[in-house]
Short mmCIF file of C-alpha atoms and ligand atoms in Angstrom, two decimals:
data_model
loop_
_atom_site.label_atom_id
_atom_site.label_comp_id
_atom_site.label_asym_id
_atom_site.label_seq_id
_atom_site.Cartn_x
_atom_site.Cartn_y
_atom_site.Cartn_z
CA MET A 51 7.43 22.86 35.25
CA SER A 52 7.56 19.94 32.82
CA ARG A 53 7.35 20.62 29.14
CA PRO A 54 4.33 19.45 27.15
CA LYS A 55 4.78 16.20 25.30
CA VAL A 56 3.88 16.02 21.62
CA PHE A 57 3.79 12.98 19.35
CA VAL A 58 4.57 13.77 15.71
CA SER A 59 3.38 10.90 13.55
CA ARG A 60 5.86 11.44 10.67
CA ARG A 61 8.87 13.62 9.96
CA ILE A 62 7.61 17.02 8.79
CA PRO A 63 9.84 19.89 7.57
CA ASP A 64 12.28 21.23 10.16
CA GLU A 65 10.66 24.67 10.13
CA GLY A 66 7.73 23.13 11.97
CA LEU A 67 9.49 20.39 13.86
CA ASN A 68 12.13 22.69 15.35
CA ALA A 69 9.49 25.15 16.52
CA ILE A 70 7.68 22.35 18.34
CA ARG A 71 10.96 21.00 19.76
CA ALA A 72 11.82 24.44 21.15
CA ALA A 73 8.81 24.35 23.46
CA CYS A 74 7.89 20.68 23.86
CA ASP A 75 9.33 17.21 24.27
CA VAL A 76 8.82 15.61 20.88
CA ASP A 77 8.35 11.92 20.23
CA LEU A 78 8.86 11.60 16.47
CA TRP A 79 7.73 8.55 14.47
CA PRO A 80 10.75 8.04 12.23
CA ASP A 81 9.44 5.63 9.59
CA GLN A 82 8.30 6.38 6.06
CA LEU A 83 5.04 4.51 6.64
CA PRO A 84 2.49 5.67 9.25
CA PRO A 85 2.45 4.19 12.74
CA PRO A 86 0.02 1.25 12.97
CA ALA A 87 -3.19 2.20 14.82
CA ASP A 88 -2.18 0.35 18.01
CA GLU A 89 1.22 1.97 18.05
CA LEU A 90 -0.29 5.43 17.53
CA LYS A 91 -2.63 4.82 20.45
CA ARG A 92 0.25 3.69 22.63
CA ARG A 93 2.46 6.64 21.71
CA VAL A 94 -0.18 9.34 22.37
CA ALA A 95 -1.27 7.82 25.70
CA ASP A 96 0.73 10.34 27.76
CA CYS A 97 0.85 13.21 25.24
CA ASP A 98 -0.53 16.73 25.45
CA GLY A 99 -0.41 17.28 21.71
CA LEU A 100 -0.50 15.24 18.51
CA VAL A 101 0.67 16.19 15.04
CA SER A 102 -1.23 13.83 12.75
CA LEU A 103 -1.23 13.18 9.03
CA LEU A 104 -4.14 12.36 6.76
CA THR A 105 -3.09 8.71 6.96
CA ASP A 106 -3.71 8.58 10.74
CA ARG A 107 -7.21 7.76 11.94
CA ILE A 108 -8.07 9.88 14.98
CA ASP A 109 -11.21 8.54 16.63
CA GLY A 110 -12.93 8.30 19.99
CA ALA A 111 -11.03 5.16 21.01
CA LEU A 112 -7.68 6.86 20.42
CA LEU A 113 -8.78 9.97 22.33
CA ASP A 114 -10.00 7.88 25.26
CA ALA A 115 -6.58 6.25 25.42
CA ALA A 116 -4.95 9.70 25.66
CA PRO A 117 -6.60 11.48 28.61
CA LYS A 118 -4.11 14.40 28.61
CA LEU A 119 -4.40 15.12 24.88
CA LYS A 120 -5.45 18.73 24.32
CA VAL A 121 -4.87 19.22 20.63
CA VAL A 122 -4.74 17.33 17.35
CA SER A 123 -2.91 19.38 14.74
CA ASN A 124 -3.51 17.77 11.35
CA TYR A 125 -0.77 18.35 8.78
CA ALA A 126 -3.33 18.86 5.98
CA VAL A 127 -6.19 21.14 5.11
CA GLY A 128 -8.53 18.14 4.84
CA PHE A 129 -9.46 16.51 8.14
CA ASN A 130 -11.71 13.62 7.13
CA ASN A 131 -9.25 11.35 9.01
CA VAL A 132 -10.21 13.08 12.28
CA ASP A 133 -13.49 12.43 14.06
CA VAL A 134 -13.99 16.10 14.91
CA ALA A 135 -17.23 15.48 16.84
CA ALA A 136 -15.41 12.96 19.05
CA CYS A 137 -12.64 15.52 19.67
CA THR A 138 -15.10 18.27 20.50
CA ALA A 139 -17.07 16.01 22.83
CA ARG A 140 -13.85 15.31 24.76
CA GLY A 141 -12.62 18.91 24.83
CA VAL A 142 -9.81 18.29 22.32
CA CYS A 143 -8.93 21.07 19.86
CA VAL A 144 -8.41 20.27 16.18
CA GLY A 145 -6.27 22.35 13.83
CA ASN A 146 -5.61 22.06 10.08
CA THR A 147 -3.56 23.91 7.45
CA PRO A 148 -5.88 25.89 5.15
CA GLY A 149 -4.74 28.64 2.81
CA VAL A 150 -1.06 27.83 2.54
CA LEU A 151 -1.57 24.99 0.06
CA THR A 152 -4.19 26.65 -2.12
CA ASP A 153 -1.86 27.68 -4.95
CA ALA A 154 0.10 24.43 -5.04
CA THR A 155 -3.08 22.37 -5.15
CA ALA A 156 -4.68 24.53 -7.83
CA ASP A 157 -1.48 24.16 -9.86
CA ILE A 158 -1.78 20.37 -9.77
CA ALA A 159 -5.48 20.51 -10.70
CA VAL A 160 -4.52 22.51 -13.79
CA THR A 161 -1.54 20.23 -14.49
CA LEU A 162 -3.75 17.13 -14.40
CA LEU A 163 -6.41 18.82 -16.51
CA LEU A 164 -3.85 19.71 -19.17
CA ALA A 165 -2.13 16.33 -19.00
CA ALA A 166 -5.39 14.38 -19.32
CA ALA A 167 -6.81 16.66 -22.02
CA ARG A 168 -3.63 16.47 -24.12
CA CYS A 169 -2.95 12.71 -23.76
CA ILE A 170 0.31 13.25 -21.90
CA GLY A 171 0.04 9.89 -20.11
CA ALA A 172 -0.40 7.87 -23.30
CA GLY A 173 2.07 10.02 -25.23
CA THR A 174 4.82 9.66 -22.62
CA ALA A 175 4.32 5.91 -22.34
CA ASP A 176 4.23 5.41 -26.11
CA ALA A 177 7.37 7.52 -26.64
CA LYS A 178 9.22 5.46 -24.05
CA ASN A 179 7.92 2.12 -25.27
CA GLY A 180 8.82 2.41 -28.94
CA LYS A 181 5.27 3.17 -30.10
CA TRP A 182 6.28 6.60 -31.45
CA LEU A 183 6.88 5.53 -35.03
CA THR A 184 6.47 8.83 -36.88
CA TRP A 185 4.63 12.15 -36.73
CA GLU A 186 1.02 11.04 -36.52
CA PRO A 187 -1.71 13.13 -38.15
CA LEU A 188 -4.31 11.22 -36.16
CA GLY A 189 -2.30 10.13 -33.13
CA TRP A 190 -2.64 11.37 -29.53
CA LEU A 191 -5.42 13.79 -30.41
CA GLY A 192 -6.48 15.65 -27.29
CA GLN A 193 -9.05 18.27 -26.40
CA ASP A 194 -8.72 22.00 -27.03
CA LEU A 195 -8.64 24.20 -23.96
CA ALA A 196 -9.08 27.81 -25.04
CA GLY A 197 -12.54 29.21 -24.55
CA ARG A 198 -14.04 25.93 -23.29
CA THR A 199 -16.29 25.51 -20.25
CA LEU A 200 -14.89 24.61 -16.86
CA GLY A 201 -17.10 23.13 -14.15
CA ILE A 202 -15.83 23.58 -10.61
CA VAL A 203 -17.52 21.37 -8.04
CA GLY A 204 -16.92 23.18 -4.74
CA MET A 205 -15.95 26.82 -5.27
CA GLY A 206 -13.88 27.20 -2.10
CA ARG A 207 -10.33 28.52 -1.91
CA ILE A 208 -8.79 25.82 -4.12
CA GLY A 209 -11.63 25.64 -6.64
CA PHE A 210 -11.49 29.41 -7.03
CA ALA A 211 -7.71 29.38 -7.48
CA ALA A 212 -7.95 26.68 -10.18
CA ALA A 213 -10.76 28.57 -11.91
CA LYS A 214 -8.72 31.80 -11.90
CA ARG A 215 -5.84 30.07 -13.63
CA LEU A 216 -8.04 28.53 -16.32
CA HIS A 217 -10.24 31.59 -16.83
CA HIS A 218 -7.42 34.11 -17.04
CA GLY A 219 -5.01 31.75 -18.82
CA TRP A 220 -7.27 29.96 -21.29
CA GLY A 221 -10.35 32.20 -21.34
CA MET A 222 -12.54 29.43 -19.97
CA LYS A 223 -16.14 30.09 -19.07
CA VAL A 224 -16.62 29.06 -15.44
CA LEU A 225 -19.61 27.20 -14.03
CA TYR A 226 -19.70 26.05 -10.45
CA ALA A 227 -21.81 23.93 -8.16
CA ASP A 228 -21.70 24.66 -4.46
CA GLN A 229 -24.10 24.90 -1.58
CA PHE A 230 -22.93 28.48 -1.11
CA ALA A 231 -22.62 31.28 -3.68
CA ASN A 232 -19.10 32.62 -4.17
CA ALA A 233 -19.55 36.34 -4.86
CA ALA A 234 -15.84 36.90 -5.53
CA ALA A 235 -15.75 34.17 -8.20
CA GLU A 236 -18.90 35.53 -9.79
CA LYS A 237 -17.47 39.06 -9.83
CA GLU A 238 -13.90 38.30 -10.90
CA LEU A 239 -14.50 35.38 -13.26
CA GLY A 240 -18.14 35.83 -14.24
CA ALA A 241 -18.61 32.37 -12.74
CA GLN A 242 -22.18 31.07 -12.84
CA ARG A 243 -23.59 28.92 -10.07
CA VAL A 244 -25.62 26.07 -11.55
CA ALA A 245 -27.16 22.81 -10.39
CA PHE A 246 -24.69 19.91 -10.18
CA ASP A 247 -26.40 18.01 -13.02
CA ASP A 248 -26.33 21.08 -15.28
CA LEU A 249 -22.63 21.54 -14.56
CA LEU A 250 -21.96 17.92 -15.52
CA ALA A 251 -23.90 18.26 -18.77
CA GLN A 252 -22.43 21.60 -19.85
CA SER A 253 -18.78 21.42 -18.80
CA ASP A 254 -15.83 20.37 -20.95
CA PHE A 255 -13.73 19.99 -17.81
CA VAL A 256 -15.08 18.96 -14.41
CA SER A 257 -12.79 19.53 -11.43
CA ALA A 258 -13.67 18.30 -7.91
CA HIS A 259 -12.85 20.53 -4.92
CA VAL A 260 -15.25 19.48 -2.19
CA ASP A 261 -14.30 18.00 1.14
CA LEU A 262 -15.06 14.37 1.91
CA ASN A 263 -18.05 13.84 4.16
CA PRO A 264 -21.05 11.47 4.16
CA THR A 265 -22.90 13.67 1.65
CA THR A 266 -20.04 13.88 -0.86
CA LYS A 267 -18.78 10.29 -0.66
CA GLY A 268 -19.37 8.61 -4.04
CA MET A 269 -20.84 11.76 -5.60
CA PHE A 270 -19.14 10.95 -8.92
CA GLY A 271 -20.57 7.62 -10.01
CA ALA A 272 -21.90 5.97 -13.17
CA ALA A 273 -24.93 8.29 -13.34
CA GLN A 274 -22.74 11.40 -13.10
CA PHE A 275 -20.21 10.23 -15.70
CA ALA A 276 -23.13 9.41 -18.02
CA LYS A 277 -24.31 13.01 -17.75
CA MET A 278 -20.92 14.42 -18.80
CA LYS A 279 -19.94 15.09 -22.40
CA ARG A 280 -18.15 12.25 -24.20
CA THR A 281 -15.29 14.72 -24.64
CA ALA A 282 -15.21 15.68 -20.94
CA VAL A 283 -12.11 15.54 -18.76
CA PHE A 284 -12.59 14.80 -15.07
CA VAL A 285 -10.06 15.95 -12.45
CA ASN A 286 -9.92 15.05 -8.76
CA THR A 287 -7.46 16.73 -6.38
CA ALA A 288 -9.79 16.55 -3.37
CA ARG A 289 -10.31 13.07 -1.91
CA GLY A 290 -10.45 9.65 -3.59
CA PRO A 291 -13.69 8.39 -2.02
CA LEU A 292 -15.66 11.15 -3.78
CA VAL A 293 -15.41 8.89 -6.82
CA ASP A 294 -16.79 5.45 -7.59
CA GLN A 295 -13.60 4.22 -9.23
CA THR A 296 -15.23 1.18 -10.82
CA ALA A 297 -17.67 3.53 -12.55
CA LEU A 298 -14.85 5.89 -13.52
CA ALA A 299 -12.84 3.06 -15.05
CA ALA A 300 -15.89 1.90 -17.01
CA ALA A 301 -16.55 5.46 -18.21
CA LEU A 302 -12.95 5.87 -19.35
CA ARG A 303 -12.79 2.46 -20.99
CA GLY A 304 -16.12 2.81 -22.78
CA GLY A 305 -15.62 6.38 -23.97
CA THR A 306 -18.38 7.82 -21.79
CA ILE A 307 -15.86 10.55 -20.95
CA PHE A 308 -12.56 11.40 -22.63
CA ALA A 309 -10.01 11.30 -19.82
CA ALA A 310 -9.33 11.76 -16.13
CA GLY A 311 -6.55 13.19 -13.97
CA LEU A 312 -6.33 11.99 -10.38
CA ASP A 313 -4.14 13.19 -7.53
CA VAL A 314 -6.18 11.20 -5.04
CA THR A 315 -7.55 7.66 -5.08
CA ASP A 316 -9.25 5.16 -2.82
CA PRO A 317 -7.31 3.50 -1.33
CA GLU A 318 -3.97 5.29 -1.25
CA PRO A 319 -1.71 4.05 -2.55
CA LEU A 320 -3.81 2.57 -5.33
CA PRO A 321 -2.64 -1.05 -5.80
CA THR A 322 -0.34 -1.30 -8.81
CA ASP A 323 -2.64 -3.83 -10.49
CA HIS A 324 -5.64 -1.48 -10.33
CA GLU A 325 -7.51 -1.22 -13.62
CA LEU A 326 -7.22 2.61 -13.68
CA TYR A 327 -3.46 2.34 -14.22
CA ALA A 328 -4.03 0.26 -17.34
CA LEU A 329 -6.14 2.95 -19.00
CA PRO A 330 -4.13 5.24 -21.29
CA ASN A 331 -6.62 8.07 -20.72
CA CYS A 332 -6.17 8.16 -16.95
CA VAL A 333 -3.32 10.16 -15.44
CA ILE A 334 -2.58 9.31 -11.80
CA VAL A 335 -0.10 10.98 -9.47
CA PRO A 336 0.52 10.00 -5.81
CA HIS A 337 -1.39 12.67 -3.83
CA ILE A 338 1.24 15.35 -4.46
CA ALA A 339 -0.90 18.47 -4.80
CA SER A 340 0.67 20.21 -1.79
CA ALA A 341 4.14 18.78 -2.45
CA THR A 342 6.30 21.83 -3.05
CA VAL A 343 9.12 22.87 -0.72
CA GLY A 344 7.55 26.23 0.11
CA THR A 345 4.08 24.82 0.65
CA ARG A 346 5.17 21.95 2.87
CA ASN A 347 7.30 24.37 4.93
CA ALA A 348 4.32 26.69 5.33
CA MET A 349 2.10 23.76 6.32
CA ALA A 350 4.71 22.73 8.90
CA ARG A 351 4.85 26.22 10.42
CA LEU A 352 1.07 26.45 10.63
CA CYS A 353 0.79 22.96 12.01
CA ALA A 354 3.41 23.80 14.67
CA ASN A 355 1.62 27.02 15.59
CA ASN A 356 -1.62 25.07 16.03
CA VAL A 357 -0.11 22.43 18.28
CA LEU A 358 1.80 25.01 20.34
CA ALA A 359 -1.36 27.09 20.84
CA GLY A 360 -3.28 23.94 21.72
CA VAL A 361 -0.94 22.76 24.46
CA LYS A 362 -0.80 26.29 25.93
CA GLY A 363 -4.57 26.73 25.97
CA ASP A 364 -4.48 29.56 23.42
CA PRO A 365 -6.82 29.89 20.43
CA LEU A 366 -5.55 27.86 17.48
CA PRO A 367 -4.54 30.00 14.46
CA THR A 368 -6.55 27.73 12.18
CA TRP A 369 -9.07 26.04 14.36
CA VAL A 370 -11.44 23.42 12.97
CA ASN A 371 -13.62 23.20 16.10
CA PRO A 372 -13.56 26.59 17.87
CA GLU A 373 -16.85 25.57 19.51
CA VAL A 374 -14.71 23.43 21.85
CA ALA A 375 -13.32 26.59 23.50
CA ASP A 376 -15.56 26.48 26.56
CA LYS A 377 -14.83 22.88 27.40
CA ARG A 378 -11.16 22.48 26.49
CA ARG A 379 -9.21 19.94 28.46
CA ALA A 380 -7.22 21.78 31.13
C1 DGY B 235 -4.60 18.19 2.30
O1 DGY B 235 -3.91 19.04 2.88
O2 DGY B 235 -5.73 17.90 2.67
C2 DGY B 235 -3.99 17.54 1.10
O3 DGY B 235 -4.75 16.51 0.63
C3 DGY B 235 -2.57 17.12 1.37
O4 DGY B 235 -1.80 18.25 1.45
#
């Protein structure tokens, strides 16, 4: 019997790749940059499985060009790059990598919060560029952290993990806005669920942890920044399009808020001449929240397990659309 064929759209850690290779014929895209859309479509045309990245757009047209495709295993927890409804309608399973990147992502949310609050971007640049002339009584003054109020927008796994760090480490009071109550966060951290606008008005630090969908796109715009404290620090480790970046730049430039820390932008990469880079109170890193050796290995293993289950017709270990079960492609 022939082995299933799987297209892997970028080199992922060997722990995952070797597991897929052991059971399938792998076509690996070797370049640093993603395959162009047409090339992706061409490469998956005769595949049973696809390992995709968040930079690959998986839509109905691609699925129609790949009649044998049984599973899309996204190497990310977020899956806004995948048209899940189109997959489900065609009997294609979708997997993602939740859980294994929670700690690494929460760590970067805290890192960005600290860096933005304590002027690490401006301080580092000034030290390097000869603007560190002496010990400055009034230079690089940041925001205090201990005992302040943290607003978590989206108290899921990652929001909760970030809140734990900041509550237990810095004694922060935790507010959160979410469509669902998180009983564990309320019990362990005394977190209080409040309306989004109240969270914006009361928080010293606002950290975004919601997924990107039509209802969350652009949820942080001029009106929301205007509601925040002038001393507020805004952090985004979720998805760039949650934020109206023109409004964020204006808020940072005009002192509507104090600073921002971004792991994600729109687009990615953010063009080097983008106005956000020019702002000393904006810290930007290149979407690295899950970028630790252990986390990326764990993502690769989970991603491999999803694609292997998908091509075999087994339940996916982390299955985005289990409702497809009854109509999976044979
Ligand atoms: C994800 O998994 O969705 C992150 O953005 C990248 O690891």
